[in-house]
Amino acid sequence: MHFDIFTLFPGMFQGPFSESILKRAQERGLLSIALHNIRDATIDKHHVVDDYPYGGGAGMVMKPEPIFASIEAVYQGGPIILMTPQGRVFNQQIAHELAQEPRVSLLCGHYEGIDERVCRQLVTDEISIGDYVLTGGELAAMIVVDAVSRLMPGVLTEGSAEDESHSNNLLEYPQYTRPPDFRGWRVPDTLLSGHHAQIALWRRKEALRKTKQRRPDLFARLDLSSKQDVKLMKELDAEE
Ligand code: SAH
């Protein structure tokens, strides 16, 4: 999968994209990321990328010409996504959607934002990473690249994305590793038993417990009609 990222601050991406899992995915050819400095697409002497807003008001607005030029110079298809607090709110389902695409372009705004003609005429989708306002779209783009990349086959160990939080409206069950006893706090016996069916049941139950307690909104969307879930929910209710 290939990401083209359009930004005024390509240097911001250096750290996050050159460590750990994203670094390895790029080295193994599963993922490629091209950073494009929008300023390089200016043709005026002073390389101006922003200007005062028509109608007045605080802050600067990114001009349309360099953004169009920058994207049009390299565009080879796929969604062109503007990072903006006004977009649809990013979640695991959107991450799965984007992971199907061979190419994705991400456009990062800065300052007060971007000339509306870019949004209307060039961009095909708008994504927000949450209901708060950042200084720029760069951190948001990094989050999208990170969440999408780890869903691509081969990037994580096979199977490790399957049970995860938000993959099916369920938060993940609690995880433990060695030692079995740490300062007297013991790992639940079931997990040490080696009994796979019982471990699966324990995990399902704890995932249901967590989701019900922490995210009633997700819990309400679960289908709990199976015999097994009915029984687990009875147990949970009794324990409350
Ligand atoms: N004045 C704009 C906000 C500008 S913030 C408004 O009120 O809508 C500057 C830039 O940061 C935006 O252009 C966008 O690219 C990015 N940004 C800010 N908050 C974001 C969020 N929650 N998700 C994604 N991008 C965001």
PDB file of N, CA, C and O in Angstrom, residues 187-233:
ATOM      1  N   VAL A 187      -1.791 -13.892  38.026  1.00  0.00           N
ATOM      2  CA  VAL A 187      -2.490 -14.028  36.745  1.00  0.00           C
ATOM      3  C   VAL A 187      -3.672 -14.975  36.973  1.00  0.00           C
ATOM      4  O   VAL A 187      -3.527 -15.965  37.693  1.00  0.00           O
ATOM      5  N   PRO A 188      -4.853 -14.678  36.419  1.00  0.00           N
ATOM      6  CA  PRO A 188      -6.009 -15.566  36.613  1.00  0.00           C
ATOM      7  C   PRO A 188      -5.676 -17.022  36.282  1.00  0.00           C
ATOM      8  O   PRO A 188      -5.039 -17.302  35.266  1.00  0.00           O
ATOM      9  N   ASP A 189      -6.133 -17.930  37.144  1.00  0.00           N
ATOM     10  CA  ASP A 189      -5.799 -19.351  37.013  1.00  0.00           C
ATOM     11  C   ASP A 189      -6.145 -19.916  35.640  1.00  0.00           C
ATOM     12  O   ASP A 189      -5.383 -20.698  35.078  1.00  0.00           O
ATOM     13  N   THR A 190      -7.296 -19.529  35.121  1.00  0.00           N
ATOM     14  CA  THR A 190      -7.733 -20.080  33.827  1.00  0.00           C
ATOM     15  C   THR A 190      -6.663 -19.890  32.752  1.00  0.00           C
ATOM     16  O   THR A 190      -6.415 -20.778  31.938  1.00  0.00           O
ATOM     17  N   LEU A 191      -6.014 -18.721  32.757  1.00  0.00           N
ATOM     18  CA  LEU A 191      -5.029 -18.436  31.709  1.00  0.00           C
ATOM     19  C   LEU A 191      -3.801 -19.320  31.835  1.00  0.00           C
ATOM     20  O   LEU A 191      -3.080 -19.535  30.868  1.00  0.00           O
ATOM     21  N   LEU A 192      -3.543 -19.803  33.059  1.00  0.00           N
ATOM     22  CA  LEU A 192      -2.363 -20.646  33.280  1.00  0.00           C
ATOM     23  C   LEU A 192      -2.697 -22.121  33.054  1.00  0.00           C
ATOM     24  O   LEU A 192      -1.812 -22.966  33.034  1.00  0.00           O
ATOM     25  N   SER A 193      -4.000 -22.413  32.857  1.00  0.00           N
ATOM     26  CA  SER A 193      -4.448 -23.810  32.831  1.00  0.00           C
ATOM     27  C   SER A 193      -4.051 -24.540  31.551  1.00  0.00           C
ATOM     28  O   SER A 193      -3.971 -25.759  31.529  1.00  0.00           O
ATOM     29  N   GLY A 194      -3.841 -23.796  30.464  1.00  0.00           N
ATOM     30  CA  GLY A 194      -3.556 -24.456  29.191  1.00  0.00           C
ATOM     31  C   GLY A 194      -4.803 -25.048  28.540  1.00  0.00           C
ATOM     32  O   GLY A 194      -4.735 -25.687  27.496  1.00  0.00           O
ATOM     33  N   HIS A 195      -5.968 -24.801  29.127  1.00  0.00           N
ATOM     34  CA  HIS A 195      -7.231 -25.347  28.614  1.00  0.00           C
ATOM     35  C   HIS A 195      -7.841 -24.342  27.634  1.00  0.00           C
ATOM     36  O   HIS A 195      -8.447 -23.350  28.028  1.00  0.00           O
ATOM     37  N   HIS A 196      -7.684 -24.623  26.324  1.00  0.00           N
ATOM     38  CA  HIS A 196      -7.999 -23.605  25.319  1.00  0.00           C
ATOM     39  C   HIS A 196      -9.454 -23.174  25.310  1.00  0.00           C
ATOM     40  O   HIS A 196      -9.756 -21.984  25.172  1.00  0.00           O
ATOM     41  N   ALA A 197     -10.371 -24.130  25.455  1.00  0.00           N
ATOM     42  CA  ALA A 197     -11.793 -23.777  25.410  1.00  0.00           C
ATOM     43  C   ALA A 197     -12.155 -22.878  26.595  1.00  0.00           C
ATOM     44  O   ALA A 197     -12.879 -21.885  26.451  1.00  0.00           O
ATOM     45  N   GLN A 198     -11.615 -23.232  27.768  1.00  0.00           N
ATOM     46  CA  GLN A 198     -11.917 -22.414  28.945  1.00  0.00           C
ATOM     47  C   GLN A 198     -11.295 -21.021  28.841  1.00  0.00           C
ATOM     48  O   GLN A 198     -11.879 -20.029  29.277  1.00  0.00           O
ATOM     49  N   ILE A 199     -10.099 -20.964  28.256  1.00  0.00           N
ATOM     50  CA  ILE A 199      -9.443 -19.661  28.074  1.00  0.00           C
ATOM     51  C   ILE A 199     -10.283 -18.794  27.130  1.00  0.00           C
ATOM     52  O   ILE A 199     -10.517 -17.606  27.398  1.00  0.00           O
ATOM     53  N   ALA A 200     -10.783 -19.394  26.065  1.00  0.00           N
ATOM     54  CA  ALA A 200     -11.610 -18.641  25.109  1.00  0.00           C
ATOM     55  C   ALA A 200     -12.867 -18.106  25.794  1.00  0.00           C
ATOM     56  O   ALA A 200     -13.251 -16.943  25.589  1.00  0.00           O
ATOM     57  N   LEU A 201     -13.482 -18.927  26.626  1.00  0.00           N
ATOM     58  CA  LEU A 201     -14.678 -18.491  27.354  1.00  0.00           C
ATOM     59  C   LEU A 201     -14.356 -17.356  28.311  1.00  0.00           C
ATOM     60  O   LEU A 201     -15.085 -16.368  28.405  1.00  0.00           O
ATOM     61  N   TRP A 202     -13.265 -17.523  29.053  1.00  0.00           N
ATOM     62  CA  TRP A 202     -12.833 -16.493  30.003  1.00  0.00           C
ATOM     63  C   TRP A 202     -12.607 -15.171  29.271  1.00  0.00           C
ATOM     64  O   TRP A 202     -13.048 -14.101  29.712  1.00  0.00           O
ATOM     65  N   ARG A 203     -11.949 -15.242  28.124  1.00  0.00           N
ATOM     66  CA  ARG A 203     -11.649 -14.021  27.374  1.00  0.00           C
ATOM     67  C   ARG A 203     -12.920 -13.353  26.870  1.00  0.00           C
ATOM     68  O   ARG A 203     -13.062 -12.129  26.944  1.00  0.00           O
ATOM     69  N   ARG A 204     -13.819 -14.147  26.361  1.00  0.00           N
ATOM     70  CA  ARG A 204     -15.084 -13.592  25.868  1.00  0.00           C
ATOM     71  C   ARG A 204     -15.824 -12.888  27.015  1.00  0.00           C
ATOM     72  O   ARG A 204     -16.303 -11.774  26.882  1.00  0.00           O
ATOM     73  N   LYS A 205     -15.872 -13.552  28.155  1.00  0.00           N
ATOM     74  CA  LYS A 205     -16.583 -12.994  29.294  1.00  0.00           C
ATOM     75  C   LYS A 205     -15.955 -11.680  29.757  1.00  0.00           C
ATOM     76  O   LYS A 205     -16.648 -10.698  30.012  1.00  0.00           O
ATOM     77  N   GLU A 206     -14.623 -11.669  29.851  1.00  0.00           N
ATOM     78  CA  GLU A 206     -13.954 -10.448  30.322  1.00  0.00           C
ATOM     79  C   GLU A 206     -14.075  -9.312  29.307  1.00  0.00           C
ATOM     80  O   GLU A 206     -14.159  -8.143  29.677  1.00  0.00           O
ATOM     81  N   ALA A 207     -14.076  -9.666  28.015  1.00  0.00           N
ATOM     82  CA  ALA A 207     -14.263  -8.635  26.983  1.00  0.00           C
ATOM     83  C   ALA A 207     -15.670  -8.041  27.107  1.00  0.00           C
ATOM     84  O   ALA A 207     -15.857  -6.822  27.010  1.00  0.00           O
ATOM     85  N   LEU A 208     -16.655  -8.899  27.347  1.00  0.00           N
ATOM     86  CA  LEU A 208     -18.028  -8.411  27.522  1.00  0.00           C
ATOM     87  C   LEU A 208     -18.120  -7.520  28.760  1.00  0.00           C
ATOM     88  O   LEU A 208     -18.743  -6.460  28.743  1.00  0.00           O
ATOM     89  N   ARG A 209     -17.471  -7.947  29.836  1.00  0.00           N
ATOM     90  CA  ARG A 209     -17.513  -7.188  31.090  1.00  0.00           C
ATOM     91  C   ARG A 209     -16.942  -5.783  30.873  1.00  0.00           C
ATOM     92  O   ARG A 209     -17.555  -4.775  31.231  1.00  0.00           O
ATOM     93  N   LYS A 210     -15.759  -5.741  30.260  1.00  0.00           N
ATOM     94  CA  LYS A 210     -15.105  -4.449  30.042  1.00  0.00           C
ATOM     95  C   LYS A 210     -15.942  -3.541  29.155  1.00  0.00           C
ATOM     96  O   LYS A 210     -16.083  -2.346  29.416  1.00  0.00           O
ATOM     97  N   THR A 211     -16.447  -4.120  28.081  1.00  0.00           N
ATOM     98  CA  THR A 211     -17.200  -3.303  27.127  1.00  0.00           C
ATOM     99  C   THR A 211     -18.469  -2.760  27.778  1.00  0.00           C
ATOM    100  O   THR A 211     -18.812  -1.591  27.609  1.00  0.00           O
ATOM    101  N   LYS A 212     -19.135  -3.602  28.560  1.00  0.00           N
ATOM    102  CA  LYS A 212     -20.364  -3.153  29.212  1.00  0.00           C
ATOM    103  C   LYS A 212     -20.077  -2.016  30.192  1.00  0.00           C
ATOM    104  O   LYS A 212     -20.796  -1.016  30.237  1.00  0.00           O
ATOM    105  N   GLN A 213     -18.985  -2.187  30.969  1.00  0.00           N
ATOM    106  CA  GLN A 213     -18.650  -1.173  31.972  1.00  0.00           C
ATOM    107  C   GLN A 213     -18.197   0.140  31.335  1.00  0.00           C
ATOM    108  O   GLN A 213     -18.617   1.213  31.738  1.00  0.00           O
ATOM    109  N   ARG A 214     -17.303   0.024  30.328  1.00  0.00           N
ATOM    110  CA  ARG A 214     -16.640   1.236  29.834  1.00  0.00           C
ATOM    111  C   ARG A 214     -17.302   1.870  28.637  1.00  0.00           C
ATOM    112  O   ARG A 214     -17.178   3.070  28.433  1.00  0.00           O
ATOM    113  N   ARG A 215     -17.901   1.027  27.790  1.00  0.00           N
ATOM    114  CA  ARG A 215     -18.443   1.558  26.548  1.00  0.00           C
ATOM    115  C   ARG A 215     -19.849   1.051  26.289  1.00  0.00           C
ATOM    116  O   ARG A 215     -20.089   0.269  25.372  1.00  0.00           O
ATOM    117  N   PRO A 216     -20.811   1.522  27.104  1.00  0.00           N
ATOM    118  CA  PRO A 216     -22.199   1.092  26.895  1.00  0.00           C
ATOM    119  C   PRO A 216     -22.680   1.347  25.464  1.00  0.00           C
ATOM    120  O   PRO A 216     -23.540   0.615  24.961  1.00  0.00           O
ATOM    121  N   ASP A 217     -22.120   2.361  24.802  1.00  0.00           N
ATOM    122  CA  ASP A 217     -22.526   2.648  23.417  1.00  0.00           C
ATOM    123  C   ASP A 217     -22.155   1.496  22.480  1.00  0.00           C
ATOM    124  O   ASP A 217     -22.932   1.104  21.616  1.00  0.00           O
ATOM    125  N   LEU A 218     -20.957   0.920  22.660  1.00  0.00           N
ATOM    126  CA  LEU A 218     -20.550  -0.231  21.839  1.00  0.00           C
ATOM    127  C   LEU A 218     -21.328  -1.473  22.266  1.00  0.00           C
ATOM    128  O   LEU A 218     -21.768  -2.264  21.443  1.00  0.00           O
ATOM    129  N   PHE A 219     -21.470  -1.616  23.577  1.00  0.00           N
ATOM    130  CA  PHE A 219     -22.141  -2.794  24.123  1.00  0.00           C
ATOM    131  C   PHE A 219     -23.551  -2.942  23.550  1.00  0.00           C
ATOM    132  O   PHE A 219     -23.988  -4.041  23.219  1.00  0.00           O
ATOM    133  N   ALA A 220     -24.238  -1.796  23.392  1.00  0.00           N
ATOM    134  CA  ALA A 220     -25.613  -1.811  22.896  1.00  0.00           C
ATOM    135  C   ALA A 220     -25.698  -2.375  21.475  1.00  0.00           C
ATOM    136  O   ALA A 220     -26.755  -2.837  21.051  1.00  0.00           O
ATOM    137  N   ARG A 221     -24.591  -2.352  20.752  1.00  0.00           N
ATOM    138  CA  ARG A 221     -24.619  -2.804  19.357  1.00  0.00           C
ATOM    139  C   ARG A 221     -24.255  -4.275  19.210  1.00  0.00           C
ATOM    140  O   ARG A 221     -24.240  -4.813  18.116  1.00  0.00           O
ATOM    141  N   LEU A 222     -23.913  -4.944  20.321  1.00  0.00           N
ATOM    142  CA  LEU A 222     -23.469  -6.334  20.226  1.00  0.00           C
ATOM    143  C   LEU A 222     -24.642  -7.285  20.037  1.00  0.00           C
ATOM    144  O   LEU A 222     -25.725  -7.069  20.594  1.00  0.00           O
ATOM    145  N   ASP A 223     -24.401  -8.337  19.281  1.00  0.00           N
ATOM    146  CA  ASP A 223     -25.380  -9.415  19.175  1.00  0.00           C
ATOM    147  C   ASP A 223     -25.008 -10.470  20.217  1.00  0.00           C
ATOM    148  O   ASP A 223     -23.997 -11.146  20.087  1.00  0.00           O
ATOM    149  N   LEU A 224     -25.825 -10.564  21.260  1.00  0.00           N
ATOM    150  CA  LEU A 224     -25.506 -11.477  22.363  1.00  0.00           C
ATOM    151  C   LEU A 224     -26.499 -12.623  22.431  1.00  0.00           C
ATOM    152  O   LEU A 224     -26.812 -13.132  23.497  1.00  0.00           O
ATOM    153  N   SER A 225     -27.000 -13.008  21.245  1.00  0.00           N
ATOM    154  CA  SER A 225     -28.094 -13.986  21.234  1.00  0.00           C
ATOM    155  C   SER A 225     -27.609 -15.437  21.303  1.00  0.00           C
ATOM    156  O   SER A 225     -28.420 -16.338  21.522  1.00  0.00           O
ATOM    157  N   SER A 226     -26.312 -15.665  21.124  1.00  0.00           N
ATOM    158  CA  SER A 226     -25.856 -17.065  21.162  1.00  0.00           C
ATOM    159  C   SER A 226     -26.048 -17.627  22.567  1.00  0.00           C
ATOM    160  O   SER A 226     -26.039 -16.892  23.553  1.00  0.00           O
ATOM    161  N   LYS A 227     -26.203 -18.944  22.622  1.00  0.00           N
ATOM    162  CA  LYS A 227     -26.408 -19.631  23.898  1.00  0.00           C
ATOM    163  C   LYS A 227     -25.276 -19.290  24.866  1.00  0.00           C
ATOM    164  O   LYS A 227     -25.493 -19.027  26.051  1.00  0.00           O
ATOM    165  N   GLN A 228     -24.073 -19.324  24.314  1.00  0.00           N
ATOM    166  CA  GLN A 228     -22.887 -19.071  25.129  1.00  0.00           C
ATOM    167  C   GLN A 228     -22.914 -17.656  25.731  1.00  0.00           C
ATOM    168  O   GLN A 228     -22.669 -17.474  26.924  1.00  0.00           O
ATOM    169  N   ASP A 229     -23.245 -16.660  24.900  1.00  0.00           N
ATOM    170  CA  ASP A 229     -23.257 -15.284  25.397  1.00  0.00           C
ATOM    171  C   ASP A 229     -24.370 -15.066  26.418  1.00  0.00           C
ATOM    172  O   ASP A 229     -24.195 -14.335  27.392  1.00  0.00           O
ATOM    173  N   VAL A 230     -25.520 -15.692  26.181  1.00  0.00           N
ATOM    174  CA  VAL A 230     -26.623 -15.563  27.139  1.00  0.00           C
ATOM    175  C   VAL A 230     -26.151 -16.057  28.508  1.00  0.00           C
ATOM    176  O   VAL A 230     -26.367 -15.409  29.543  1.00  0.00           O
ATOM    177  N   LYS A 231     -25.438 -17.189  28.495  1.00  0.00           N
ATOM    178  CA  LYS A 231     -24.945 -17.758  29.747  1.00  0.00           C
ATOM    179  C   LYS A 231     -23.888 -16.839  30.393  1.00  0.00           C
ATOM    180  O   LYS A 231     -23.952 -16.558  31.592  1.00  0.00           O
ATOM    181  N   LEU A 232     -22.970 -16.345  29.567  1.00  0.00           N
ATOM    182  CA  LEU A 232     -21.927 -15.460  30.109  1.00  0.00           C
ATOM    183  C   LEU A 232     -22.529 -14.191  30.696  1.00  0.00           C
ATOM    184  O   LEU A 232     -22.109 -13.711  31.752  1.00  0.00           O
ATOM    185  N   MET A 233     -23.532 -13.644  30.015  1.00  0.00           N
ATOM    186  CA  MET A 233     -24.161 -12.414  30.515  1.00  0.00           C
ATOM    187  C   MET A 233     -24.890 -12.666  31.831  1.00  0.00           C
ATOM    188  O   MET A 233     -24.884 -11.816  32.717  1.00  0.00           O
TER     189      MET A 233
END
